[in-house]
Amino acid sequence: MTTSPDDLLALDAVLTDDERDTAKTVRAVLDEHVRPNVGRWYLDGSLPARDLALLFGELGLLGMHLEGYGCAGTTATMYGVACRELEAVDGGIRSLVSVQGSLAMYAIHAFGSEEQKSRWLPEMAAGRALGCFGLTEPDAGSDPSSMRTKARRDGTGDTADWVLDGAKMWITNSPVADVAVVWAKTEDGVRGFVVPTDSPGFSAPEIEDKLSLRASVTGQIVLEGVRLPHDAVLPGVVGLKGPLSCLTEARFGILWGVTGALRDSLTVALDYAATRVQFDRPIAGFQLTQAKFADAEAAYVKSVLLALHIGRVKDGEVPGARLTPEMISLGKMDNVRTALEVTRTLRSVLGGSGITADYSPLRHTTNLETVLTYEGTQEVHQLVVGKALTGLNAFSG
């Protein structure tokens, strides 16, 4: 490889010095502590989540774009750049950080009481406490309004306890979490609750035998008469705008993260093709192989520039522009779809070697099959963008 995927269009030059330093630092730590092991974790279907949380906490990655309470307070774009490096190693690693910072921590930071913030956020930022986010249910995925988890008051008055019953599904980090942000229906609408996972009646059985995101801890949340004090509820929001705003925050990390999977797959395929000799020359010298590389590079560059523009808008650096959920939907929709298509193509460059754990493109591809679905399926984001363009709501029939 003579020119890297970032160098060809001078992508590093459009980042700030702080953004470049963030990428360099995160990449170095991951190369030392995570990349050599992630293939085995993937095959074993395991992840040392608590050890990694401490490592990432020390690095300042957990809730890094949040202010105060031990959080680093970086820009959104710096967080995005970090997500690119994390997913360049594995999507499960980026999911650990995204769920901790952009879902669980963000919900408490945005909607929690001062007591909730002070109790949980410093511990979570340091990686000493792990969090999860309970929204999706076995029968309520793309339509969270149909959730069945309920919270009721046991008694009268504002100081009455809450009692939660229900179940959540496909919850990253839940089997190893110390705290869960759980969304439930109440008489007043959907509310969020800060639930210590050692509460009686709370359990989080792990989901095993996954074919995707295997280097990630995924489980259920089962709530059987979980009793919480009156102040366990997030006071700052009522209704679905609470969890949906958290998902918008997390999707920003996704649309950045998947560019890392694409870049890593291209880098690995380029290195392999340069040394794999067939018909007396490296396969990198064949026209069809170079066509795959050229298309992959174009896809990578466009994905990064889309992510960067959304990041600049989110940071308030584009005059006259305001971040909207539709922007995030467009970025998540197109960048994930693009990364999935390109990593699958790059796997083919490696031939038979491409199906082994020694090379990352197929691992990225299988991970992206999950990323395509979670935090809004491809079809949901298409309809969000379609509604923005036409003014017509296809969700209602």
Short mmCIF file of C-alpha atoms in Angstrom, two decimals:
data_model
loop_
_atom_site.label_atom_id
_atom_site.label_comp_id
_atom_site.label_asym_id
_atom_site.label_seq_id
_atom_site.Cartn_x
_atom_site.Cartn_y
_atom_site.Cartn_z
CA MET A 1 0.00 0.00 0.00
CA THR A 2 1.56 3.30 -1.08
CA THR A 3 -1.25 5.75 -0.23
CA SER A 4 -3.52 5.23 2.76
CA PRO A 5 -7.32 5.62 2.55
CA ASP A 6 -7.07 8.85 4.59
CA ASP A 7 -4.18 10.32 2.61
CA LEU A 8 -5.61 10.07 -0.89
CA LEU A 9 -8.10 12.90 -0.33
CA ALA A 10 -6.19 14.49 2.59
CA LEU A 11 -8.92 13.63 5.09
CA ASP A 12 -6.69 14.30 8.09
CA ALA A 13 -6.18 17.85 6.84
CA VAL A 14 -9.86 18.71 7.39
CA LEU A 15 -9.62 17.70 11.06
CA THR A 16 -8.39 20.02 13.78
CA ASP A 17 -5.16 19.37 15.66
CA ASP A 18 -7.18 18.17 18.68
CA GLU A 19 -9.21 15.81 16.51
CA ARG A 20 -6.07 14.34 14.94
CA ASP A 21 -4.47 13.95 18.36
CA THR A 22 -7.60 12.20 19.65
CA ALA A 23 -7.52 9.73 16.77
CA LYS A 24 -3.83 9.06 17.24
CA THR A 25 -4.10 8.50 20.99
CA VAL A 26 -7.15 6.24 20.80
CA ARG A 27 -5.66 4.24 17.94
CA ALA A 28 -2.41 3.65 19.84
CA VAL A 29 -4.20 2.39 22.97
CA LEU A 30 -6.47 0.12 20.95
CA ASP A 31 -3.55 -1.27 18.94
CA GLU A 32 -1.77 -2.18 22.16
CA HIS A 33 -4.58 -3.49 24.32
CA VAL A 34 -7.53 -4.48 22.12
CA ARG A 35 -6.70 -5.23 18.49
CA PRO A 36 -4.42 -8.23 19.26
CA ASN A 37 -7.24 -9.89 21.23
CA VAL A 38 -10.48 -8.93 19.53
CA GLY A 39 -10.46 -11.77 16.99
CA ARG A 40 -10.32 -14.34 19.79
CA TRP A 41 -13.01 -12.51 21.78
CA TYR A 42 -15.20 -12.60 18.70
CA LEU A 43 -14.70 -16.33 18.19
CA ASP A 44 -15.29 -17.03 21.88
CA GLY A 45 -18.35 -14.77 22.03
CA SER A 46 -16.94 -12.96 25.03
CA LEU A 47 -15.67 -9.54 26.07
CA PRO A 48 -13.80 -8.36 29.20
CA ALA A 49 -16.21 -5.44 29.41
CA ARG A 50 -15.28 -4.29 32.90
CA ASP A 51 -11.56 -4.26 32.18
CA LEU A 52 -12.14 -2.35 28.96
CA ALA A 53 -14.43 0.12 30.71
CA LEU A 54 -11.65 0.98 33.14
CA LEU A 55 -9.19 1.35 30.27
CA PHE A 56 -11.57 3.58 28.32
CA GLY A 57 -12.44 5.55 31.45
CA GLU A 58 -8.78 6.29 32.05
CA LEU A 59 -8.53 7.40 28.43
CA GLY A 60 -11.52 9.74 28.88
CA LEU A 61 -13.71 8.07 26.25
CA LEU A 62 -16.81 7.38 28.34
CA GLY A 63 -19.30 10.20 27.98
CA MET A 64 -16.45 12.24 26.52
CA HIS A 65 -18.80 14.71 24.80
CA LEU A 66 -20.71 15.48 28.02
CA GLU A 67 -19.88 18.36 30.37
CA GLY A 68 -19.00 18.03 34.04
CA TYR A 69 -19.28 15.11 36.47
CA GLY A 70 -15.90 13.75 35.44
CA CYS A 71 -16.67 13.80 31.71
CA ALA A 72 -14.12 15.16 29.27
CA GLY A 73 -16.40 17.75 27.65
CA THR A 74 -15.04 17.38 24.12
CA THR A 75 -16.77 18.37 20.92
CA ALA A 76 -19.18 16.00 19.22
CA THR A 77 -16.79 15.65 16.29
CA MET A 78 -13.95 14.56 18.58
CA TYR A 79 -16.29 11.91 19.95
CA GLY A 80 -17.11 10.86 16.39
CA VAL A 81 -13.43 10.59 15.52
CA ALA A 82 -12.93 8.36 18.56
CA CYS A 83 -15.87 6.17 17.48
CA ARG A 84 -14.22 5.72 14.08
CA GLU A 85 -11.09 4.36 15.77
CA LEU A 86 -13.10 2.11 18.09
CA GLU A 87 -15.12 0.51 15.29
CA ALA A 88 -12.02 0.16 13.13
CA VAL A 89 -11.09 -2.49 15.71
CA ASP A 90 -14.58 -3.93 16.18
CA GLY A 91 -18.18 -2.76 16.27
CA GLY A 92 -18.69 -4.46 19.62
CA ILE A 93 -16.00 -2.28 21.16
CA ARG A 94 -17.64 0.88 19.83
CA SER A 95 -21.01 -0.36 21.09
CA LEU A 96 -19.64 -0.69 24.61
CA VAL A 97 -18.57 2.95 24.56
CA SER A 98 -21.67 4.21 22.72
CA VAL A 99 -24.16 2.57 25.06
CA GLN A 100 -22.27 3.75 28.12
CA GLY A 101 -21.83 7.36 27.00
CA SER A 102 -24.50 8.20 24.45
CA LEU A 103 -27.40 6.23 25.91
CA ALA A 104 -27.08 5.51 29.62
CA MET A 105 -24.90 8.48 30.63
CA TYR A 106 -26.56 10.88 28.22
CA ALA A 107 -30.03 10.04 29.54
CA ILE A 108 -28.95 10.74 33.12
CA HIS A 109 -27.01 13.85 32.09
CA ALA A 110 -29.86 15.30 30.01
CA PHE A 111 -32.87 14.33 32.11
CA GLY A 112 -31.65 13.26 35.53
CA SER A 113 -31.81 15.00 38.87
CA GLU A 114 -28.69 16.51 40.42
CA GLU A 115 -28.59 13.60 42.85
CA GLN A 116 -28.77 11.05 40.02
CA LYS A 117 -26.06 12.83 38.06
CA SER A 118 -23.72 13.15 41.03
CA ARG A 119 -24.22 9.54 42.08
CA TRP A 120 -23.74 7.83 38.72
CA LEU A 121 -21.96 9.99 36.14
CA PRO A 122 -18.51 10.26 37.77
CA GLU A 123 -18.41 6.51 38.35
CA MET A 124 -19.57 5.80 34.82
CA ALA A 125 -17.11 8.26 33.27
CA ALA A 126 -14.28 6.52 35.10
CA GLY A 127 -15.48 3.09 33.97
CA ARG A 128 -16.02 1.94 37.55
CA ALA A 129 -19.75 1.57 36.89
CA LEU A 130 -21.25 0.19 33.70
CA GLY A 131 -24.63 1.25 32.37
CA CYS A 132 -27.21 -0.05 29.93
CA PHE A 133 -30.29 1.38 28.23
CA GLY A 134 -33.58 -0.51 28.32
CA LEU A 135 -35.99 0.52 25.57
CA THR A 136 -36.35 -2.30 23.01
CA GLU A 137 -38.71 -5.14 23.94
CA PRO A 138 -39.36 -8.58 22.44
CA ASP A 139 -42.52 -7.24 20.75
CA ALA A 140 -41.65 -3.54 20.56
CA GLY A 141 -38.60 -2.77 18.44
CA SER A 142 -39.17 -0.18 15.75
CA ASP A 143 -42.41 0.91 17.45
CA PRO A 144 -41.42 1.83 21.03
CA SER A 145 -44.87 3.33 21.65
CA SER A 146 -46.18 -0.24 21.89
CA MET A 147 -43.92 -1.13 24.83
CA ARG A 148 -45.49 -3.26 27.55
CA THR A 149 -43.14 -2.48 30.42
CA LYS A 150 -45.10 -0.55 33.03
CA ALA A 151 -44.33 1.45 36.14
CA ARG A 152 -47.01 2.11 38.76
CA ARG A 153 -47.12 3.98 42.00
CA ASP A 154 -47.53 1.89 45.13
CA GLY A 155 -49.36 4.38 47.27
CA THR A 156 -50.42 8.00 46.92
CA GLY A 157 -48.53 11.23 46.77
CA ASP A 158 -45.22 12.26 45.23
CA THR A 159 -43.18 10.17 47.64
CA ALA A 160 -44.82 6.84 46.81
CA ASP A 161 -42.56 4.05 45.56
CA TRP A 162 -42.52 2.94 41.93
CA VAL A 163 -42.98 -0.72 40.97
CA LEU A 164 -41.73 -1.85 37.53
CA ASP A 165 -42.80 -4.95 35.60
CA GLY A 166 -41.82 -5.94 32.08
CA ALA A 167 -39.00 -7.13 29.87
CA LYS A 168 -36.46 -5.61 27.51
CA MET A 169 -34.53 -7.37 24.75
CA TRP A 170 -31.23 -6.93 22.86
CA ILE A 171 -29.71 -4.74 25.57
CA THR A 172 -25.96 -4.16 25.22
CA ASN A 173 -24.06 -4.37 28.53
CA SER A 174 -27.09 -5.47 30.59
CA PRO A 175 -25.56 -8.68 32.02
CA VAL A 176 -22.55 -6.72 33.35
CA ALA A 177 -24.21 -3.38 34.12
CA ASP A 178 -24.41 -1.70 37.52
CA VAL A 179 -27.23 0.62 36.50
CA ALA A 180 -29.95 0.47 33.86
CA VAL A 181 -31.90 3.35 32.40
CA VAL A 182 -35.29 1.71 31.84
CA TRP A 183 -38.19 3.25 29.95
CA ALA A 184 -41.71 2.28 31.02
CA LYS A 185 -45.30 3.36 30.55
CA THR A 186 -46.91 5.22 33.45
CA GLU A 187 -50.27 6.92 33.90
CA ASP A 188 -48.61 10.16 32.80
CA GLY A 189 -46.83 8.75 29.76
CA VAL A 190 -43.48 7.09 29.07
CA ARG A 191 -40.94 7.80 31.83
CA GLY A 192 -37.32 6.86 32.37
CA PHE A 193 -36.06 5.22 35.57
CA VAL A 194 -32.57 4.86 36.99
CA VAL A 195 -32.49 1.26 38.18
CA PRO A 196 -29.57 -0.22 40.14
CA THR A 197 -29.14 -3.72 38.78
CA ASP A 198 -28.86 -5.21 42.27
CA SER A 199 -32.50 -4.26 42.91
CA PRO A 200 -34.64 -7.24 43.96
CA GLY A 201 -36.64 -8.52 40.99
CA PHE A 202 -34.11 -7.29 38.40
CA SER A 203 -32.31 -9.85 36.25
CA ALA A 204 -30.36 -9.65 33.00
CA PRO A 205 -29.84 -13.06 31.37
CA GLU A 206 -27.23 -13.00 28.63
CA ILE A 207 -28.16 -13.69 25.00
CA GLU A 208 -25.75 -16.29 23.67
CA ASP A 209 -24.98 -17.90 20.31
CA LYS A 210 -25.05 -14.61 18.38
CA LEU A 211 -23.70 -14.63 14.84
CA SER A 212 -22.92 -10.89 14.93
CA LEU A 213 -21.37 -8.46 17.44
CA ARG A 214 -19.92 -11.44 19.24
CA ALA A 215 -17.27 -9.31 20.96
CA SER A 216 -20.03 -7.56 22.88
CA VAL A 217 -22.12 -8.45 25.93
CA THR A 218 -25.83 -8.55 25.04
CA GLY A 219 -28.72 -9.53 27.26
CA GLN A 220 -32.28 -9.07 28.33
CA ILE A 221 -33.69 -7.04 31.20
CA VAL A 222 -36.40 -8.76 33.22
CA LEU A 223 -38.33 -6.67 35.74
CA GLU A 224 -40.47 -8.61 38.20
CA GLY A 225 -42.00 -6.26 40.72
CA VAL A 226 -38.86 -4.12 40.95
CA ARG A 227 -39.50 -1.59 43.69
CA LEU A 228 -37.80 1.80 43.39
CA PRO A 229 -37.96 4.94 45.51
CA HIS A 230 -39.97 7.91 44.26
CA ASP A 231 -36.84 9.74 43.13
CA ALA A 232 -35.67 6.94 40.80
CA VAL A 233 -37.61 8.51 37.93
CA LEU A 234 -35.80 10.85 35.52
CA PRO A 235 -37.51 14.17 36.29
CA GLY A 236 -36.50 16.03 33.15
CA VAL A 237 -38.68 14.41 30.50
CA VAL A 238 -42.06 12.77 29.91
CA GLY A 239 -42.96 10.91 26.72
CA LEU A 240 -41.10 9.20 23.91
CA LYS A 241 -39.06 12.31 23.13
CA GLY A 242 -36.83 11.22 26.03
CA PRO A 243 -35.62 7.86 24.73
CA LEU A 244 -35.78 9.00 21.10
CA SER A 245 -33.46 11.92 21.78
CA CYS A 246 -31.04 9.47 23.40
CA LEU A 247 -31.16 7.32 20.27
CA THR A 248 -30.42 10.35 18.11
CA GLU A 249 -27.35 10.97 20.25
CA ALA A 250 -26.18 7.38 19.91
CA ARG A 251 -26.81 7.23 16.17
CA PHE A 252 -24.29 10.03 15.73
CA GLY A 253 -21.62 7.71 17.12
CA ILE A 254 -22.78 4.97 14.78
CA LEU A 255 -22.60 7.04 11.60
CA TRP A 256 -19.02 7.91 12.53
CA GLY A 257 -18.10 4.47 13.82
CA VAL A 258 -18.96 2.53 10.68
CA THR A 259 -16.47 4.60 8.68
CA GLY A 260 -13.82 2.92 10.83
CA ALA A 261 -15.02 -0.54 9.84
CA LEU A 262 -14.85 0.53 6.21
CA ARG A 263 -11.36 2.03 6.55
CA ASP A 264 -9.96 -0.98 8.39
CA SER A 265 -11.39 -3.41 5.82
CA LEU A 266 -9.87 -1.40 2.99
CA THR A 267 -6.50 -1.20 4.73
CA VAL A 268 -6.42 -4.93 5.42
CA ALA A 269 -7.46 -5.82 1.86
CA LEU A 270 -4.84 -3.48 0.37
CA ASP A 271 -2.07 -4.98 2.49
CA TYR A 272 -3.15 -8.52 1.64
CA ALA A 273 -3.43 -7.87 -2.09
CA ALA A 274 0.03 -6.33 -2.20
CA THR A 275 1.65 -9.58 -1.04
CA ARG A 276 -0.69 -12.24 -2.41
CA VAL A 277 0.89 -13.42 -5.67
CA GLN A 278 -1.12 -15.17 -8.38
CA PHE A 279 -0.17 -15.62 -12.04
CA ASP A 280 3.31 -14.32 -11.18
CA ARG A 281 2.27 -10.94 -9.75
CA PRO A 282 0.49 -9.46 -6.73
CA ILE A 283 -3.28 -9.50 -7.10
CA ALA A 284 -3.24 -5.77 -6.30
CA GLY A 285 -1.97 -5.30 -9.84
CA PHE A 286 -5.07 -6.73 -11.50
CA GLN A 287 -7.67 -4.40 -12.95
CA LEU A 288 -10.71 -5.95 -11.26
CA THR A 289 -9.04 -5.81 -7.85
CA GLN A 290 -8.06 -2.18 -8.33
CA ALA A 291 -11.63 -1.37 -9.38
CA LYS A 292 -12.85 -2.73 -6.03
CA PHE A 293 -10.30 -0.62 -4.19
CA ALA A 294 -11.18 2.54 -6.11
CA ASP A 295 -14.90 2.12 -5.40
CA ALA A 296 -14.20 1.36 -1.73
CA GLU A 297 -12.03 4.46 -1.38
CA ALA A 298 -14.72 6.66 -2.92
CA ALA A 299 -17.31 5.19 -0.56
CA TYR A 300 -15.04 5.70 2.44
CA VAL A 301 -14.25 9.31 1.61
CA LYS A 302 -17.91 10.22 1.08
CA SER A 303 -18.91 8.52 4.33
CA VAL A 304 -16.30 10.40 6.34
CA LEU A 305 -17.19 13.74 4.78
CA LEU A 306 -20.89 13.13 5.52
CA ALA A 307 -20.06 12.26 9.13
CA LEU A 308 -17.77 15.28 9.43
CA HIS A 309 -20.40 17.68 8.12
CA ILE A 310 -22.99 16.36 10.57
CA GLY A 311 -20.42 16.66 13.34
CA ARG A 312 -19.65 20.27 12.45
CA VAL A 313 -23.36 21.07 12.41
CA LYS A 314 -23.81 19.36 15.79
CA ASP A 315 -20.96 21.45 17.19
CA GLY A 316 -22.57 24.67 15.92
CA GLU A 317 -19.75 25.37 13.48
CA VAL A 318 -21.85 25.67 10.31
CA PRO A 319 -23.52 29.10 10.23
CA GLY A 320 -27.24 28.89 9.59
CA ALA A 321 -27.41 25.12 10.13
CA ARG A 322 -29.22 23.34 12.95
CA LEU A 323 -28.90 19.66 13.73
CA THR A 324 -32.11 17.68 13.20
CA PRO A 325 -33.00 14.02 13.80
CA GLU A 326 -33.49 13.72 10.04
CA MET A 327 -29.82 14.58 9.47
CA ILE A 328 -28.80 11.84 11.86
CA SER A 329 -31.18 9.37 10.17
CA LEU A 330 -29.70 10.15 6.76
CA GLY A 331 -26.16 9.68 8.07
CA LYS A 332 -26.94 6.45 9.88
CA MET A 333 -28.93 5.07 6.94
CA ASP A 334 -26.38 5.73 4.22
CA ASN A 335 -23.11 5.21 6.07
CA VAL A 336 -24.17 1.86 7.53
CA ARG A 337 -25.55 0.63 4.21
CA THR A 338 -22.39 1.74 2.42
CA ALA A 339 -20.06 0.17 4.96
CA LEU A 340 -21.92 -3.14 4.82
CA GLU A 341 -21.76 -3.31 1.02
CA VAL A 342 -18.09 -2.35 0.82
CA THR A 343 -16.77 -4.58 3.61
CA ARG A 344 -18.54 -7.52 2.00
CA THR A 345 -16.86 -6.75 -1.33
CA LEU A 346 -13.45 -6.32 0.28
CA ARG A 347 -13.78 -9.70 1.96
CA SER A 348 -13.79 -11.21 -1.51
CA VAL A 349 -10.35 -9.75 -2.22
CA LEU A 350 -8.91 -12.02 0.45
CA GLY A 351 -10.31 -15.19 -1.09
CA GLY A 352 -10.37 -18.15 1.27
CA SER A 353 -8.29 -16.30 3.84
CA GLY A 354 -11.13 -13.82 4.16
CA ILE A 355 -13.31 -16.24 6.12
CA THR A 356 -10.75 -16.68 8.90
CA ALA A 357 -10.44 -14.66 12.09
CA ASP A 358 -6.97 -13.55 10.99
CA TYR A 359 -8.53 -10.88 8.79
CA SER A 360 -11.16 -8.34 9.79
CA PRO A 361 -13.42 -7.59 6.77
CA LEU A 362 -15.87 -10.49 7.30
CA ARG A 363 -16.00 -9.77 11.04
CA HIS A 364 -16.85 -6.16 10.25
CA THR A 365 -19.47 -7.33 7.74
CA THR A 366 -21.24 -9.59 10.21
CA ASN A 367 -21.15 -6.85 12.85
CA LEU A 368 -22.63 -4.36 10.40
CA GLU A 369 -25.59 -6.67 9.82
CA THR A 370 -26.57 -5.86 13.41
CA VAL A 371 -25.72 -2.17 13.12
CA LEU A 372 -28.01 -2.03 10.08
CA THR A 373 -30.87 -3.08 12.35
CA TYR A 374 -30.27 -1.57 15.76
CA GLU A 375 -31.14 1.97 16.82
CA GLY A 376 -33.53 2.25 13.91
CA THR A 377 -33.71 -0.21 11.04
CA GLN A 378 -32.75 0.82 7.53
CA GLU A 379 -36.43 1.02 6.59
CA VAL A 380 -37.31 3.26 9.55
CA HIS A 381 -34.59 5.74 8.64
CA GLN A 382 -35.68 5.71 5.00
CA LEU A 383 -39.19 6.67 6.11
CA VAL A 384 -37.86 9.40 8.41
CA VAL A 385 -35.93 10.91 5.51
CA GLY A 386 -38.84 10.35 3.15
CA LYS A 387 -41.19 12.20 5.48
CA ALA A 388 -38.77 15.12 5.71
CA LEU A 389 -38.58 15.36 1.92
CA THR A 390 -42.28 14.91 1.12
CA GLY A 391 -44.07 16.12 4.23
CA LEU A 392 -46.10 12.90 4.21
CA ASN A 393 -46.02 10.44 7.11
CA ALA A 394 -45.70 6.90 5.75
CA PHE A 395 -45.64 5.47 9.29
CA SER A 396 -49.35 6.08 9.69
CA GLY A 397 -50.28 4.11 6.58
#
